[in-house]
Amino acid sequence: MRAAIIGYGRMGREIERILLERGHETGLIVDADNAADLDARHLQGIDVALEFTTPATAYGNLRTCIENRTPVVSGTTGWVDRLGELQALCRERGGALFYASNYCLGVNLMFRINRRLAALVDRVGGYRAGIEEIHHTRKLDAPSGTAITLAEGILAETPSLSGWANYAPGIGRAAHRTETPEAAADTLVIRSVREGDVPGIHTVTYESEDDMLQLRHTIKNRRTLALGAVIAAEFLCGRRGVYSMDDLLRTVE
Ligand SMILES: NC(=O)c1ccc[n+]([C@@H]2O[C@H](COP(=O)([O-])OP(=O)(O)OC[C@H]3O[C@@H](n4cnc5c(N)ncnc54)[C@H](O)[C@@H]3O)[C@@H](O)[C@H]2O)c1
């Protein structure tokens, strides 16, 4: 497979290593300083693009790929309110788009367990749910896309919750830990913490007056994320349509 890497930052560089390891070719690398190279001419002969850039640039990059019928795998977070628009464009133009807020296989297993657990806890009653996500200080968006997916899973199974709210003390300035303020009983609080070089820790907590149950996933390194993205690119090659990690996991079930 001949791939394009869009965004040559931490993820882009890791993806380049994994592409090489798995016998693929990197035919194009686009970063901020050569962003204009993302055009029909440079995309010619590219089987699939992997896009990990910034919340401000993802939409435009993905649109260009779809318009040029280049299958594209994206993991950029912090812009997904416009994902539905691009999925519709992709279907209309016969393109191929794979999006996941987290390409780590373990996290995607957690998404499934999270929904099951939320449904069971709702039946039992008496527990208050909460989410905490911890990432490195360079992460631009809060809450993380992964935390939003976890929150959506809990909300889908918990009729007494009406939405989520983010509590992100110090983000944008120096991140620091403080106590989460009381939120309305029908609101699921997502606490965002930024510290050090943490690739990603997500914890779902259920607390009653008498006990606490936690579901936690810790990413040990970025390699797991880049590997998942390359596996998604292999899956997407030669396909048309809109895909997610659920579609990919179905192939291994
Ligand atoms: N879905 C996942 O599994 C997953 C995993 C890790 C990171 N992410 C997300 O991916 C994104 C990138 O993460 P990162 O850690 O590599 O960040 P990074 O800051 O290291 O890299 C981003 C790169 O994008 C480049 N860029 C900016 N504008 C561009 C443009 N118009 N065209 C091409 N490149 C451009 C920057 O110069 C930079 O090199 C973030 O949104 C992050 O949250 C998602």
PDB file of C-alpha atoms and ligand atoms in Angstrom:
ATOM      1  CA  MET A   1       0.000   0.000   0.000  1.00  0.00           C
ATOM      2  CA  ARG A   2       1.236   3.504  -0.882  1.00  0.00           C
ATOM      3  CA  ALA A   3       0.275   5.885   1.897  1.00  0.00           C
ATOM      4  CA  ALA A   4       0.200   9.629   2.450  1.00  0.00           C
ATOM      5  CA  ILE A   5       0.918  11.002   5.916  1.00  0.00           C
ATOM      6  CA  ILE A   6      -0.937  14.234   6.596  1.00  0.00           C
ATOM      7  CA  GLY A   7       0.477  15.819   9.753  1.00  0.00           C
ATOM      8  CA  TYR A   8       4.107  14.947  10.442  1.00  0.00           C
ATOM      9  CA  GLY A   9       4.005  15.429  14.203  1.00  0.00           C
ATOM     10  CA  ARG A  10       4.255  12.824  16.972  1.00  0.00           C
ATOM     11  CA  MET A  11       1.605  10.562  15.433  1.00  0.00           C
ATOM     12  CA  GLY A  12       2.696  11.111  11.815  1.00  0.00           C
ATOM     13  CA  ARG A  13       6.284  10.072  12.627  1.00  0.00           C
ATOM     14  CA  GLU A  14       5.149   6.980  14.535  1.00  0.00           C
ATOM     15  CA  ILE A  15       2.840   6.042  11.641  1.00  0.00           C
ATOM     16  CA  GLU A  16       5.752   6.366   9.202  1.00  0.00           C
ATOM     17  CA  ARG A  17       7.765   3.822  11.280  1.00  0.00           C
ATOM     18  CA  ILE A  18       4.861   1.364  11.404  1.00  0.00           C
ATOM     19  CA  LEU A  19       4.120   1.689   7.687  1.00  0.00           C
ATOM     20  CA  LEU A  20       7.742   0.739   6.999  1.00  0.00           C
ATOM     21  CA  GLU A  21       7.631  -2.176   9.488  1.00  0.00           C
ATOM     22  CA  ARG A  22       4.504  -3.572   7.834  1.00  0.00           C
ATOM     23  CA  GLY A  23       5.960  -3.382   4.334  1.00  0.00           C
ATOM     24  CA  HIS A  24       4.120  -0.293   3.098  1.00  0.00           C
ATOM     25  CA  GLU A  25       5.452   2.735   1.262  1.00  0.00           C
ATOM     26  CA  THR A  26       5.100   6.367   2.325  1.00  0.00           C
ATOM     27  CA  GLY A  27       4.515   8.240  -0.937  1.00  0.00           C
ATOM     28  CA  LEU A  28       3.677  11.685   0.436  1.00  0.00           C
ATOM     29  CA  ILE A  29       4.232  13.595   3.685  1.00  0.00           C
ATOM     30  CA  VAL A  30       2.304  16.821   4.243  1.00  0.00           C
ATOM     31  CA  ASP A  31       2.857  19.074   7.239  1.00  0.00           C
ATOM     32  CA  ALA A  32       2.059  22.725   8.063  1.00  0.00           C
ATOM     33  CA  ASP A  33       4.970  24.058   6.016  1.00  0.00           C
ATOM     34  CA  ASN A  34       3.947  22.253   2.791  1.00  0.00           C
ATOM     35  CA  ALA A  35       0.171  22.120   3.404  1.00  0.00           C
ATOM     36  CA  ALA A  36      -0.450  23.275  -0.193  1.00  0.00           C
ATOM     37  CA  ASP A  37       0.933  19.916  -1.411  1.00  0.00           C
ATOM     38  CA  LEU A  38      -2.327  18.276  -0.364  1.00  0.00           C
ATOM     39  CA  ASP A  39      -3.860  18.450  -3.846  1.00  0.00           C
ATOM     40  CA  ALA A  40      -5.017  16.238  -6.718  1.00  0.00           C
ATOM     41  CA  ARG A  41      -1.567  16.074  -8.282  1.00  0.00           C
ATOM     42  CA  HIS A  42       0.229  14.887  -5.134  1.00  0.00           C
ATOM     43  CA  LEU A  43      -2.582  12.500  -4.154  1.00  0.00           C
ATOM     44  CA  GLN A  44      -2.350  10.678  -7.467  1.00  0.00           C
ATOM     45  CA  GLY A  45      -1.209   7.078  -6.926  1.00  0.00           C
ATOM     46  CA  ILE A  46      -1.831   7.237  -3.156  1.00  0.00           C
ATOM     47  CA  ASP A  47      -3.905   4.258  -1.908  1.00  0.00           C
ATOM     48  CA  VAL A  48      -4.761   5.736   1.475  1.00  0.00           C
ATOM     49  CA  ALA A  49      -4.013   8.843   3.558  1.00  0.00           C
ATOM     50  CA  LEU A  50      -3.560   9.003   7.340  1.00  0.00           C
ATOM     51  CA  GLU A  51      -4.527  12.364   8.822  1.00  0.00           C
ATOM     52  CA  PHE A  52      -3.372  13.431  12.325  1.00  0.00           C
ATOM     53  CA  THR A  53      -3.108  17.224  12.376  1.00  0.00           C
ATOM     54  CA  THR A  54      -4.961  19.881  14.408  1.00  0.00           C
ATOM     55  CA  PRO A  55      -8.616  20.645  15.221  1.00  0.00           C
ATOM     56  CA  ALA A  56      -8.424  23.698  12.915  1.00  0.00           C
ATOM     57  CA  THR A  57      -7.038  21.864   9.869  1.00  0.00           C
ATOM     58  CA  ALA A  58      -8.601  18.367   9.933  1.00  0.00           C
ATOM     59  CA  TYR A  59     -11.879  19.272   8.229  1.00  0.00           C
ATOM     60  CA  GLY A  60     -10.206  20.930   5.225  1.00  0.00           C
ATOM     61  CA  ASN A  61      -7.644  18.122   4.855  1.00  0.00           C
ATOM     62  CA  LEU A  62     -10.299  15.392   4.943  1.00  0.00           C
ATOM     63  CA  ARG A  63     -12.505  17.294   2.507  1.00  0.00           C
ATOM     64  CA  THR A  64      -9.615  17.500   0.039  1.00  0.00           C
ATOM     65  CA  CYS A  65      -8.998  13.738   0.332  1.00  0.00           C
ATOM     66  CA  ILE A  66     -12.694  12.907  -0.135  1.00  0.00           C
ATOM     67  CA  GLU A  67     -13.032  15.251  -3.123  1.00  0.00           C
ATOM     68  CA  ASN A  68     -10.035  13.538  -4.729  1.00  0.00           C
ATOM     69  CA  ARG A  69     -11.425  10.078  -3.858  1.00  0.00           C
ATOM     70  CA  THR A  70      -8.388   9.216  -1.738  1.00  0.00           C
ATOM     71  CA  PRO A  71      -9.449   6.896   1.109  1.00  0.00           C
ATOM     72  CA  VAL A  72      -8.566   8.621   4.369  1.00  0.00           C
ATOM     73  CA  VAL A  73      -8.080   7.494   7.977  1.00  0.00           C
ATOM     74  CA  SER A  74      -8.309  10.330  10.487  1.00  0.00           C
ATOM     75  CA  GLY A  75      -7.710  10.515  14.213  1.00  0.00           C
ATOM     76  CA  THR A  76      -7.528  14.268  14.747  1.00  0.00           C
ATOM     77  CA  THR A  77      -9.691  15.221  17.708  1.00  0.00           C
ATOM     78  CA  GLY A  78     -11.438  18.425  18.765  1.00  0.00           C
ATOM     79  CA  TRP A  79     -13.380  19.119  15.536  1.00  0.00           C
ATOM     80  CA  VAL A  80     -15.864  16.219  15.282  1.00  0.00           C
ATOM     81  CA  ASP A  81     -19.001  18.370  15.436  1.00  0.00           C
ATOM     82  CA  ARG A  82     -18.433  18.536  11.635  1.00  0.00           C
ATOM     83  CA  LEU A  83     -17.741  14.814  11.151  1.00  0.00           C
ATOM     84  CA  GLY A  84     -21.351  14.110  10.095  1.00  0.00           C
ATOM     85  CA  GLU A  85     -21.030  16.668   7.293  1.00  0.00           C
ATOM     86  CA  LEU A  86     -17.939  14.922   5.926  1.00  0.00           C
ATOM     87  CA  GLN A  87     -19.477  11.459   6.285  1.00  0.00           C
ATOM     88  CA  ALA A  88     -22.419  12.673   4.161  1.00  0.00           C
ATOM     89  CA  LEU A  89     -20.040  14.153   1.572  1.00  0.00           C
ATOM     90  CA  CYS A  90     -18.085  10.904   1.527  1.00  0.00           C
ATOM     91  CA  ARG A  91     -21.221   8.832   0.832  1.00  0.00           C
ATOM     92  CA  GLU A  92     -22.358  11.296  -1.845  1.00  0.00           C
ATOM     93  CA  ARG A  93     -18.970  11.298  -3.644  1.00  0.00           C
ATOM     94  CA  GLY A  94     -18.264   7.565  -3.275  1.00  0.00           C
ATOM     95  CA  GLY A  95     -15.228   8.229  -1.078  1.00  0.00           C
ATOM     96  CA  ALA A  96     -13.831   6.276   1.865  1.00  0.00           C
ATOM     97  CA  LEU A  97     -13.481   7.723   5.380  1.00  0.00           C
ATOM     98  CA  PHE A  98     -12.414   5.987   8.592  1.00  0.00           C
ATOM     99  CA  TYR A  99     -12.630   7.987  11.803  1.00  0.00           C
ATOM    100  CA  ALA A 100     -11.833   6.981  15.387  1.00  0.00           C
ATOM    101  CA  SER A 101     -11.246   9.184  18.400  1.00  0.00           C
ATOM    102  CA  ASN A 102      -8.818   6.535  19.633  1.00  0.00           C
ATOM    103  CA  TYR A 103      -7.088   3.872  17.546  1.00  0.00           C
ATOM    104  CA  CYS A 104      -5.891   1.790  20.502  1.00  0.00           C
ATOM    105  CA  LEU A 105      -7.532  -1.643  20.447  1.00  0.00           C
ATOM    106  CA  GLY A 106      -7.706  -1.799  24.267  1.00  0.00           C
ATOM    107  CA  VAL A 107      -9.569   1.505  24.411  1.00  0.00           C
ATOM    108  CA  ASN A 108     -12.090   0.226  21.902  1.00  0.00           C
ATOM    109  CA  LEU A 109     -12.640  -2.855  24.039  1.00  0.00           C
ATOM    110  CA  MET A 110     -13.145  -0.466  26.964  1.00  0.00           C
ATOM    111  CA  PHE A 111     -15.838   1.374  24.954  1.00  0.00           C
ATOM    112  CA  ARG A 112     -17.799  -1.869  24.747  1.00  0.00           C
ATOM    113  CA  ILE A 113     -17.333  -2.831  28.397  1.00  0.00           C
ATOM    114  CA  ASN A 114     -18.202   0.754  29.363  1.00  0.00           C
ATOM    115  CA  ARG A 115     -21.647   0.520  27.743  1.00  0.00           C
ATOM    116  CA  ARG A 116     -22.362  -2.873  29.291  1.00  0.00           C
ATOM    117  CA  LEU A 117     -21.255  -1.675  32.714  1.00  0.00           C
ATOM    118  CA  ALA A 118     -23.347   1.516  32.421  1.00  0.00           C
ATOM    119  CA  ALA A 119     -26.458  -0.541  31.631  1.00  0.00           C
ATOM    120  CA  LEU A 120     -25.839  -2.859  34.617  1.00  0.00           C
ATOM    121  CA  VAL A 121     -25.129   0.022  36.998  1.00  0.00           C
ATOM    122  CA  ASP A 122     -28.296   1.777  35.856  1.00  0.00           C
ATOM    123  CA  ARG A 123     -30.302  -1.349  36.694  1.00  0.00           C
ATOM    124  CA  VAL A 124     -28.722  -1.672  40.142  1.00  0.00           C
ATOM    125  CA  GLY A 125     -28.981   2.051  40.948  1.00  0.00           C
ATOM    126  CA  GLY A 126     -27.385   4.113  43.712  1.00  0.00           C
ATOM    127  CA  TYR A 127     -24.162   5.010  41.902  1.00  0.00           C
ATOM    128  CA  ARG A 128     -22.927   8.304  40.500  1.00  0.00           C
ATOM    129  CA  ALA A 129     -20.839   8.083  37.304  1.00  0.00           C
ATOM    130  CA  GLY A 130     -17.823  10.256  36.524  1.00  0.00           C
ATOM    131  CA  ILE A 131     -15.041  10.303  33.919  1.00  0.00           C
ATOM    132  CA  GLU A 132     -11.461  11.508  34.225  1.00  0.00           C
ATOM    133  CA  GLU A 133      -9.006  11.840  31.348  1.00  0.00           C
ATOM    134  CA  ILE A 134      -5.310  12.682  31.754  1.00  0.00           C
ATOM    135  CA  HIS A 135      -3.112  13.678  28.804  1.00  0.00           C
ATOM    136  CA  HIS A 136       0.183  15.452  28.105  1.00  0.00           C
ATOM    137  CA  THR A 137       0.258  19.238  28.339  1.00  0.00           C
ATOM    138  CA  ARG A 138       0.508  19.745  24.551  1.00  0.00           C
ATOM    139  CA  LYS A 139      -2.947  18.306  23.891  1.00  0.00           C
ATOM    140  CA  LEU A 140      -5.009  21.152  22.400  1.00  0.00           C
ATOM    141  CA  ASP A 141      -8.588  19.973  23.016  1.00  0.00           C
ATOM    142  CA  ALA A 142     -10.519  19.052  26.172  1.00  0.00           C
ATOM    143  CA  PRO A 143     -12.259  16.804  26.914  1.00  0.00           C
ATOM    144  CA  SER A 144     -10.480  14.144  24.849  1.00  0.00           C
ATOM    145  CA  GLY A 145     -12.399  12.512  22.006  1.00  0.00           C
ATOM    146  CA  THR A 146     -12.070   9.219  23.901  1.00  0.00           C
ATOM    147  CA  ALA A 147     -13.696  10.712  27.007  1.00  0.00           C
ATOM    148  CA  ILE A 148     -16.553  12.029  24.853  1.00  0.00           C
ATOM    149  CA  THR A 149     -17.095   8.548  23.374  1.00  0.00           C
ATOM    150  CA  LEU A 150     -17.111   7.065  26.909  1.00  0.00           C
ATOM    151  CA  ALA A 151     -19.595   9.746  28.015  1.00  0.00           C
ATOM    152  CA  GLU A 152     -21.869   9.075  25.035  1.00  0.00           C
ATOM    153  CA  GLY A 153     -21.815   5.355  25.892  1.00  0.00           C
ATOM    154  CA  ILE A 154     -22.851   6.037  29.494  1.00  0.00           C
ATOM    155  CA  LEU A 155     -25.537   8.556  28.477  1.00  0.00           C
ATOM    156  CA  ALA A 156     -27.024   6.059  26.007  1.00  0.00           C
ATOM    157  CA  GLU A 157     -27.512   3.539  28.837  1.00  0.00           C
ATOM    158  CA  THR A 158     -28.494   5.938  31.649  1.00  0.00           C
ATOM    159  CA  PRO A 159     -31.887   7.626  31.120  1.00  0.00           C
ATOM    160  CA  SER A 160     -31.500   9.725  34.300  1.00  0.00           C
ATOM    161  CA  LEU A 161     -28.500  11.560  32.788  1.00  0.00           C
ATOM    162  CA  SER A 162     -29.293  14.364  30.343  1.00  0.00           C
ATOM    163  CA  GLY A 163     -25.794  15.350  29.165  1.00  0.00           C
ATOM    164  CA  TRP A 164     -22.126  15.786  30.040  1.00  0.00           C
ATOM    165  CA  ALA A 165     -20.135  18.783  31.222  1.00  0.00           C
ATOM    166  CA  ASN A 166     -16.394  19.265  31.100  1.00  0.00           C
ATOM    167  CA  TYR A 167     -14.343  20.445  34.036  1.00  0.00           C
ATOM    168  CA  ALA A 168     -10.843  21.338  32.877  1.00  0.00           C
ATOM    169  CA  PRO A 169      -9.013  23.262  35.578  1.00  0.00           C
ATOM    170  CA  GLY A 170      -6.032  25.211  34.298  1.00  0.00           C
ATOM    171  CA  ILE A 171      -6.151  23.930  30.715  1.00  0.00           C
ATOM    172  CA  GLY A 172      -4.810  26.599  28.415  1.00  0.00           C
ATOM    173  CA  ARG A 173      -2.653  27.792  31.303  1.00  0.00           C
ATOM    174  CA  ALA A 174      -0.571  25.579  33.599  1.00  0.00           C
ATOM    175  CA  ALA A 175      -2.595  22.416  34.233  1.00  0.00           C
ATOM    176  CA  HIS A 176      -3.129  21.612  37.899  1.00  0.00           C
ATOM    177  CA  ARG A 177      -5.308  19.251  39.890  1.00  0.00           C
ATOM    178  CA  THR A 178      -8.143  20.648  41.945  1.00  0.00           C
ATOM    179  CA  GLU A 179     -11.369  19.155  43.202  1.00  0.00           C
ATOM    180  CA  THR A 180     -14.255  18.751  40.746  1.00  0.00           C
ATOM    181  CA  PRO A 181     -17.127  21.095  41.596  1.00  0.00           C
ATOM    182  CA  GLU A 182     -20.572  19.635  42.261  1.00  0.00           C
ATOM    183  CA  ALA A 183     -22.515  19.225  39.016  1.00  0.00           C
ATOM    184  CA  ALA A 184     -26.271  18.833  38.638  1.00  0.00           C
ATOM    185  CA  ALA A 185     -27.420  15.262  39.357  1.00  0.00           C
ATOM    186  CA  ASP A 186     -28.452  14.738  35.720  1.00  0.00           C
ATOM    187  CA  THR A 187     -25.018  15.817  34.401  1.00  0.00           C
ATOM    188  CA  LEU A 188     -22.073  13.497  33.808  1.00  0.00           C
ATOM    189  CA  VAL A 189     -18.843  15.308  34.701  1.00  0.00           C
ATOM    190  CA  ILE A 190     -15.740  14.745  32.559  1.00  0.00           C
ATOM    191  CA  ARG A 191     -12.663  15.986  34.379  1.00  0.00           C
ATOM    192  CA  SER A 192      -9.699  16.814  32.130  1.00  0.00           C
ATOM    193  CA  VAL A 193      -6.167  16.934  33.503  1.00  0.00           C
ATOM    194  CA  ARG A 194      -3.054  17.902  31.545  1.00  0.00           C
ATOM    195  CA  GLU A 195       0.301  16.823  32.950  1.00  0.00           C
ATOM    196  CA  GLY A 196       3.747  15.703  31.813  1.00  0.00           C
ATOM    197  CA  ASP A 197       3.997  13.509  28.722  1.00  0.00           C
ATOM    198  CA  VAL A 198       1.059  11.174  29.543  1.00  0.00           C
ATOM    199  CA  PRO A 199      -0.145   9.544  26.250  1.00  0.00           C
ATOM    200  CA  GLY A 200      -3.637   8.959  27.736  1.00  0.00           C
ATOM    201  CA  ILE A 201      -5.328   7.621  30.879  1.00  0.00           C
ATOM    202  CA  HIS A 202      -9.127   7.278  30.949  1.00  0.00           C
ATOM    203  CA  THR A 203     -11.019   6.308  34.078  1.00  0.00           C
ATOM    204  CA  VAL A 204     -14.739   5.758  34.477  1.00  0.00           C
ATOM    205  CA  THR A 205     -15.765   5.803  38.143  1.00  0.00           C
ATOM    206  CA  TYR A 206     -19.029   4.711  39.746  1.00  0.00           C
ATOM    207  CA  GLU A 207     -19.339   5.844  43.309  1.00  0.00           C
ATOM    208  CA  SER A 208     -22.032   5.066  45.867  1.00  0.00           C
ATOM    209  CA  GLU A 209     -22.065   6.132  49.503  1.00  0.00           C
ATOM    210  CA  ASP A 210     -20.322   2.889  50.398  1.00  0.00           C
ATOM    211  CA  ASP A 211     -18.104   1.785  47.516  1.00  0.00           C
ATOM    212  CA  MET A 212     -16.348   2.755  44.315  1.00  0.00           C
ATOM    213  CA  LEU A 213     -15.991   0.827  41.042  1.00  0.00           C
ATOM    214  CA  GLN A 214     -13.475   1.927  38.400  1.00  0.00           C
ATOM    215  CA  LEU A 215     -12.809   1.010  34.792  1.00  0.00           C
ATOM    216  CA  ARG A 216      -9.420   2.339  33.654  1.00  0.00           C
ATOM    217  CA  HIS A 217      -7.342   2.222  30.522  1.00  0.00           C
ATOM    218  CA  THR A 218      -3.755   3.459  30.360  1.00  0.00           C
ATOM    219  CA  ILE A 219      -1.942   3.920  27.074  1.00  0.00           C
ATOM    220  CA  LYS A 220       1.718   3.042  27.615  1.00  0.00           C
ATOM    221  CA  ASN A 221       3.023   4.570  24.380  1.00  0.00           C
ATOM    222  CA  ARG A 222       1.923   6.148  21.099  1.00  0.00           C
ATOM    223  CA  ARG A 223       2.902   3.066  19.129  1.00  0.00           C
ATOM    224  CA  THR A 224      -0.394   1.365  19.992  1.00  0.00           C
ATOM    225  CA  LEU A 225      -2.306   4.332  18.496  1.00  0.00           C
ATOM    226  CA  ALA A 226      -0.218   4.465  15.318  1.00  0.00           C
ATOM    227  CA  LEU A 227      -0.463   0.687  14.841  1.00  0.00           C
ATOM    228  CA  GLY A 228      -4.263   0.827  15.107  1.00  0.00           C
ATOM    229  CA  ALA A 229      -4.359   3.635  12.547  1.00  0.00           C
ATOM    230  CA  VAL A 230      -2.200   1.683  10.073  1.00  0.00           C
ATOM    231  CA  ILE A 231      -4.376  -1.426  10.554  1.00  0.00           C
ATOM    232  CA  ALA A 232      -7.411   0.807   9.858  1.00  0.00           C
ATOM    233  CA  ALA A 233      -5.682   2.080   6.692  1.00  0.00           C
ATOM    234  CA  GLU A 234      -5.075  -1.515   5.539  1.00  0.00           C
ATOM    235  CA  PHE A 235      -8.776  -2.230   6.200  1.00  0.00           C
ATOM    236  CA  LEU A 236      -9.893   0.879   4.276  1.00  0.00           C
ATOM    237  CA  CYS A 237      -7.740   0.286   1.198  1.00  0.00           C
ATOM    238  CA  GLY A 238      -9.969  -0.577  -1.737  1.00  0.00           C
ATOM    239  CA  ARG A 239     -13.232   0.071   0.172  1.00  0.00           C
ATOM    240  CA  ARG A 240     -15.801   2.832  -0.272  1.00  0.00           C
ATOM    241  CA  GLY A 241     -17.968   4.205   2.529  1.00  0.00           C
ATOM    242  CA  VAL A 242     -17.813   5.429   6.102  1.00  0.00           C
ATOM    243  CA  TYR A 243     -16.166   3.258   8.779  1.00  0.00           C
ATOM    244  CA  SER A 244     -15.311   3.215  12.467  1.00  0.00           C
ATOM    245  CA  MET A 245     -13.436   0.944  14.886  1.00  0.00           C
ATOM    246  CA  ASP A 246     -16.631  -1.059  15.369  1.00  0.00           C
ATOM    247  CA  ASP A 247     -16.420  -2.127  11.703  1.00  0.00           C
ATOM    248  CA  LEU A 248     -12.762  -3.043  12.114  1.00  0.00           C
ATOM    249  CA  LEU A 249     -13.360  -5.014  15.340  1.00  0.00           C
ATOM    250  CA  ARG A 250     -16.173  -6.923  13.634  1.00  0.00           C
ATOM    251  CA  THR A 251     -13.588  -8.407  11.242  1.00  0.00           C
ATOM    252  CA  VAL A 252     -11.735 -10.044  14.172  1.00  0.00           C
ATOM    253  CA  GLU A 253     -14.817 -11.323  16.006  1.00  0.00           C
TER     254      GLU A 253
HETATM  255  N1  LIG B   1      -7.429   9.075  17.365  1.00  0.00           N
HETATM  256  C1  LIG B   1      -6.308   8.730  17.984  1.00  0.00           C
HETATM  257  O1  LIG B   1      -6.075   7.544  18.301  1.00  0.00           O
HETATM  258  C2  LIG B   1      -5.279   9.790  18.287  1.00  0.00           C
HETATM  259  C3  LIG B   1      -4.037   9.449  18.848  1.00  0.00           C
HETATM  260  C4  LIG B   1      -3.090  10.453  19.066  1.00  0.00           C
HETATM  261  C5  LIG B   1      -3.386  11.753  18.715  1.00  0.00           C
HETATM  262  N2  LIG B   1      -4.616  12.048  18.199  1.00  0.00           N
HETATM  263  C6  LIG B   1      -4.956  13.383  17.732  1.00  0.00           C
HETATM  264  O2  LIG B   1      -4.245  13.573  16.499  1.00  0.00           O
HETATM  265  C7  LIG B   1      -3.883  14.937  16.369  1.00  0.00           C
HETATM  266  C8  LIG B   1      -2.378  15.046  16.172  1.00  0.00           C
HETATM  267  O3  LIG B   1      -1.702  14.548  17.319  1.00  0.00           O
HETATM  268  P1  LIG B   1      -0.103  14.642  17.438  1.00  0.00           P
HETATM  269  O4  LIG B   1       0.206  14.170  18.811  1.00  0.00           O
HETATM  270  O5  LIG B   1       0.576  13.998  16.276  1.00  0.00           O
HETATM  271  O6  LIG B   1       0.098  16.238  17.351  1.00  0.00           O
HETATM  272  P2  LIG B   1       1.377  17.049  16.878  1.00  0.00           P
HETATM  273  O7  LIG B   1       1.161  18.450  17.323  1.00  0.00           O
HETATM  274  O8  LIG B   1       2.633  16.359  17.286  1.00  0.00           O
HETATM  275  O9  LIG B   1       1.284  16.980  15.274  1.00  0.00           O
HETATM  276  C9  LIG B   1       0.387  17.684  14.502  1.00  0.00           C
HETATM  277  C10 LIG B   1       1.077  18.017  13.193  1.00  0.00           C
HETATM  278  O10 LIG B   1       0.131  18.557  12.276  1.00  0.00           O
HETATM  279  C11 LIG B   1       0.821  19.532  11.511  1.00  0.00           C
HETATM  280  N3  LIG B   1      -0.123  20.400  10.807  1.00  0.00           N
HETATM  281  C12 LIG B   1      -0.716  21.544  11.225  1.00  0.00           C
HETATM  282  N4  LIG B   1      -1.500  22.050  10.238  1.00  0.00           N
HETATM  283  C13 LIG B   1      -1.380  21.202   9.186  1.00  0.00           C
HETATM  284  C14 LIG B   1      -1.948  21.183   7.892  1.00  0.00           C
HETATM  285  N5  LIG B   1      -2.805  22.143   7.449  1.00  0.00           N
HETATM  286  N6  LIG B   1      -1.638  20.163   7.069  1.00  0.00           N
HETATM  287  C15 LIG B   1      -0.798  19.180   7.466  1.00  0.00           C
HETATM  288  N7  LIG B   1      -0.221  19.167   8.688  1.00  0.00           N
HETATM  289  C16 LIG B   1      -0.513  20.163   9.533  1.00  0.00           C
HETATM  290  C17 LIG B   1       1.692  20.239  12.550  1.00  0.00           C
HETATM  291  O11 LIG B   1       2.739  20.999  11.934  1.00  0.00           O
HETATM  292  C18 LIG B   1       2.201  19.053  13.348  1.00  0.00           C
HETATM  293  O12 LIG B   1       3.412  18.538  12.823  1.00  0.00           O
HETATM  294  C19 LIG B   1      -4.432  15.634  17.624  1.00  0.00           C
HETATM  295  O13 LIG B   1      -5.722  16.126  17.338  1.00  0.00           O
HETATM  296  C20 LIG B   1      -4.529  14.510  18.644  1.00  0.00           C
HETATM  297  O14 LIG B   1      -5.506  14.755  19.643  1.00  0.00           O
HETATM  298  C21 LIG B   1      -5.550  11.097  17.982  1.00  0.00           C
END
